Amino acid sequence: MPEAISNTSPLVYLYRIQAIDWLPQLFRSVWTPTAVLEELKEGQRRGFDVPSPHRYPWLEVVDPRATPSEWLSLDLGPGEWAAMALALENRTRVILLDDLLARRTAQAASLRVWGTLKVLLEAKSQGLTERIEPLVDRLGETGMWLSTEIRERILALAGETASKA
């Protein structure tokens, strides 16, 4: 069973579709840096529907020792920087990221990257859910942008036929 490091968006999206509790079933441990906790607190302060990390005892707060200075010029948030820096220091862990620039940067650094959609695919493959189509649709309803092409590709990978475009 792999271990993971999560940025803010996978925690938020999985929480919003009531699938956040799959993380400890898919990963031996899940780390997140303090910067992610700060982003979640700010989201709560602004009234957004975000998880309260203290409700998830399996979510461990671990901070990186340093952040590569070349990443500071990228248009990424502090949570993404910190999560990717932590993943650089712990390369055996999967990093959970949804932002395209963050994903590309992490992949260029040879990190193992999963997004929220990959988490859903893994959950289905491990029998945590029978269908991901309703979850994919809820992701779209709760703020995740998904093109029709991506939606259809994910459902095809899951062995499901898309029932709406």
Tab-separated table of C-alpha atoms in Angstrom:
chain	number	residue	atom	x	y	z
A	1	MET	CA	0.000	0.000	0.000
A	2	PRO	CA	1.524	3.357	-1.013
A	3	GLU	CA	1.952	6.434	1.154
A	4	ALA	CA	0.796	9.898	0.078
A	5	ILE	CA	1.239	13.630	0.447
A	6	SER	CA	-1.808	15.752	-0.303
A	7	ASN	CA	-2.238	19.278	-1.501
A	8	THR	CA	-5.410	21.215	-0.705
A	9	SER	CA	-7.621	20.537	-3.722
A	10	PRO	CA	-7.779	16.716	-3.506
A	11	LEU	CA	-8.751	17.006	0.169
A	12	VAL	CA	-11.433	19.572	-0.663
A	13	TYR	CA	-12.891	17.715	-3.636
A	14	LEU	CA	-12.896	14.319	-1.933
A	15	TYR	CA	-14.539	15.907	1.103
A	16	ARG	CA	-17.229	17.547	-1.032
A	17	ILE	CA	-18.176	14.235	-2.680
A	18	GLN	CA	-17.999	12.386	0.655
A	19	ALA	CA	-15.019	10.264	-0.381
A	20	ILE	CA	-12.247	11.750	1.789
A	21	ASP	CA	-12.363	8.720	4.108
A	22	TRP	CA	-11.134	6.558	1.238
A	23	LEU	CA	-7.655	8.071	1.576
A	24	PRO	CA	-6.635	5.993	4.634
A	25	GLN	CA	-8.001	2.930	2.847
A	26	LEU	CA	-5.900	3.624	-0.252
A	27	PHE	CA	-2.727	4.831	1.495
A	28	ARG	CA	-0.760	3.542	4.478
A	29	SER	CA	-0.361	7.151	5.610
A	30	VAL	CA	-1.305	10.590	4.309
A	31	TRP	CA	0.786	13.661	5.017
A	32	THR	CA	-0.045	17.282	4.356
A	33	PRO	CA	2.055	20.366	5.084
A	34	THR	CA	1.040	23.223	7.384
A	35	ALA	CA	0.576	25.466	4.322
A	36	VAL	CA	-2.322	23.234	3.241
A	37	LEU	CA	-3.895	23.518	6.698
A	38	GLU	CA	-3.607	27.305	6.420
A	39	GLU	CA	-5.335	27.242	3.018
A	40	LEU	CA	-8.158	25.133	4.462
A	41	LYS	CA	-8.517	27.498	7.437
A	42	GLU	CA	-8.707	30.457	5.064
A	43	GLY	CA	-11.363	28.646	3.029
A	44	GLN	CA	-13.395	28.038	6.191
A	45	ARG	CA	-12.980	31.681	7.197
A	46	ARG	CA	-14.388	32.721	3.817
A	47	GLY	CA	-17.335	30.345	4.169
A	48	PHE	CA	-16.284	27.693	1.642
A	49	ASP	CA	-17.232	24.027	2.032
A	50	VAL	CA	-13.838	22.612	3.047
A	51	PRO	CA	-12.804	19.859	5.464
A	52	SER	CA	-11.619	20.497	9.016
A	53	PRO	CA	-8.320	18.559	9.136
A	54	HIS	CA	-8.573	17.890	12.895
A	55	ARG	CA	-11.553	15.606	12.138
A	56	TYR	CA	-9.256	13.215	10.257
A	57	PRO	CA	-6.761	11.645	12.673
A	58	TRP	CA	-5.118	9.759	9.797
A	59	LEU	CA	-4.036	13.075	8.209
A	60	GLU	CA	-0.542	13.842	9.529
A	61	VAL	CA	0.966	17.317	9.349
A	62	VAL	CA	4.542	17.125	8.058
A	63	ASP	CA	6.485	20.080	6.668
A	64	PRO	CA	9.320	20.082	4.142
A	65	ARG	CA	12.771	21.147	5.236
A	66	ALA	CA	13.151	23.468	2.214
A	67	THR	CA	11.418	24.598	-0.982
A	68	PRO	CA	13.357	24.713	-4.273
A	69	SER	CA	13.878	28.398	-5.003
A	70	GLU	CA	13.151	27.946	-8.714
A	71	TRP	CA	9.566	26.933	-7.857
A	72	LEU	CA	8.894	30.224	-6.080
A	73	SER	CA	8.604	32.005	-9.421
A	74	LEU	CA	5.848	29.659	-10.574
A	75	ASP	CA	2.214	30.681	-10.264
A	76	LEU	CA	1.482	28.134	-7.533
A	77	GLY	CA	0.033	28.473	-4.070
A	78	PRO	CA	1.939	27.882	-0.837
A	79	GLY	CA	0.185	24.540	-0.333
A	80	GLU	CA	1.339	23.281	-3.708
A	81	TRP	CA	4.919	24.453	-3.135
A	82	ALA	CA	5.053	22.852	0.292
A	83	ALA	CA	3.430	19.569	-0.808
A	84	MET	CA	5.771	19.257	-3.795
A	85	ALA	CA	8.833	20.126	-1.701
A	86	LEU	CA	7.796	17.478	0.830
A	87	ALA	CA	7.373	14.971	-2.005
A	88	LEU	CA	10.878	15.802	-3.296
A	89	GLU	CA	12.212	14.888	0.144
A	90	ASN	CA	10.078	11.717	0.251
A	91	ARG	CA	10.125	10.399	-3.318
A	92	THR	CA	8.499	7.053	-2.525
A	93	ARG	CA	5.249	8.827	-1.652
A	94	VAL	CA	2.504	9.615	-4.141
A	95	ILE	CA	1.702	13.324	-4.331
A	96	LEU	CA	-1.959	14.279	-4.709
A	97	LEU	CA	-2.333	17.366	-6.921
A	98	ASP	CA	-5.015	18.659	-9.292
A	99	ASP	CA	-3.597	21.955	-10.600
A	100	LEU	CA	-2.156	21.413	-14.089
A	101	LEU	CA	0.979	23.533	-13.581
A	102	ALA	CA	1.675	21.840	-10.245
A	103	ARG	CA	1.173	18.401	-11.798
A	104	ARG	CA	3.509	19.180	-14.699
A	105	THR	CA	6.140	20.590	-12.361
A	106	ALA	CA	5.926	17.538	-10.095
A	107	GLN	CA	6.089	15.168	-13.073
A	108	ALA	CA	9.128	17.051	-14.420
A	109	ALA	CA	10.735	16.413	-11.017
A	110	SER	CA	9.963	12.675	-11.491
A	111	LEU	CA	7.431	12.581	-8.675
A	112	ARG	CA	4.534	10.078	-8.656
A	113	VAL	CA	1.472	12.257	-9.182
A	114	TRP	CA	-2.165	11.338	-8.669
A	115	GLY	CA	-5.118	13.670	-9.010
A	116	THR	CA	-8.550	13.397	-7.469
A	117	LEU	CA	-9.772	11.449	-10.510
A	118	LYS	CA	-6.983	8.869	-10.093
A	119	VAL	CA	-8.041	8.458	-6.458
A	120	LEU	CA	-11.573	7.643	-7.677
A	121	LEU	CA	-10.220	5.124	-10.201
A	122	GLU	CA	-8.124	3.438	-7.498
A	123	ALA	CA	-11.079	3.400	-5.112
A	124	LYS	CA	-13.150	1.589	-7.713
A	125	SER	CA	-10.357	-0.862	-8.542
A	126	GLN	CA	-10.048	-1.694	-4.826
A	127	GLY	CA	-13.788	-2.192	-4.387
A	128	LEU	CA	-14.522	0.928	-2.347
A	129	THR	CA	-17.261	1.891	-4.820
A	130	GLU	CA	-19.078	0.153	-7.632
A	131	ARG	CA	-19.374	3.207	-9.876
A	132	ILE	CA	-17.472	6.454	-10.095
A	133	GLU	CA	-19.747	8.219	-12.606
A	134	PRO	CA	-21.958	9.783	-9.905
A	135	LEU	CA	-18.834	10.921	-8.053
A	136	VAL	CA	-17.277	12.408	-11.190
A	137	ASP	CA	-20.521	14.281	-11.838
A	138	ARG	CA	-20.597	15.566	-8.248
A	139	LEU	CA	-17.010	16.796	-8.658
A	140	GLY	CA	-18.209	18.952	-11.533
A	141	GLU	CA	-21.132	20.196	-9.459
A	142	THR	CA	-18.848	21.106	-6.538
A	143	GLY	CA	-16.367	23.189	-8.502
A	144	MET	CA	-13.920	20.919	-10.329
A	145	TRP	CA	-13.695	21.818	-13.985
A	146	LEU	CA	-13.938	18.710	-16.176
A	147	SER	CA	-14.149	18.735	-19.933
A	148	THR	CA	-16.457	16.268	-21.612
A	149	GLU	CA	-13.377	14.536	-23.034
A	150	ILE	CA	-11.755	14.077	-19.604
A	151	ARG	CA	-15.035	12.872	-18.098
A	152	GLU	CA	-15.489	10.296	-20.861
A	153	ARG	CA	-11.848	9.157	-20.637
A	154	ILE	CA	-12.055	8.648	-16.856
A	155	LEU	CA	-15.296	6.710	-17.152
A	156	ALA	CA	-13.799	4.574	-19.927
A	157	LEU	CA	-10.788	3.811	-17.713
A	158	ALA	CA	-13.237	2.800	-14.990
A	159	GLY	CA	-15.080	0.504	-17.413
A	160	GLU	CA	-18.188	2.667	-17.231
A	161	THR	CA	-20.157	4.105	-20.105
A	162	ALA	CA	-20.878	7.797	-19.836
A	163	SER	CA	-24.623	8.338	-19.435
A	164	LYS	CA	-24.544	12.083	-20.063
A	165	ALA	CA	-22.231	14.523	-21.766
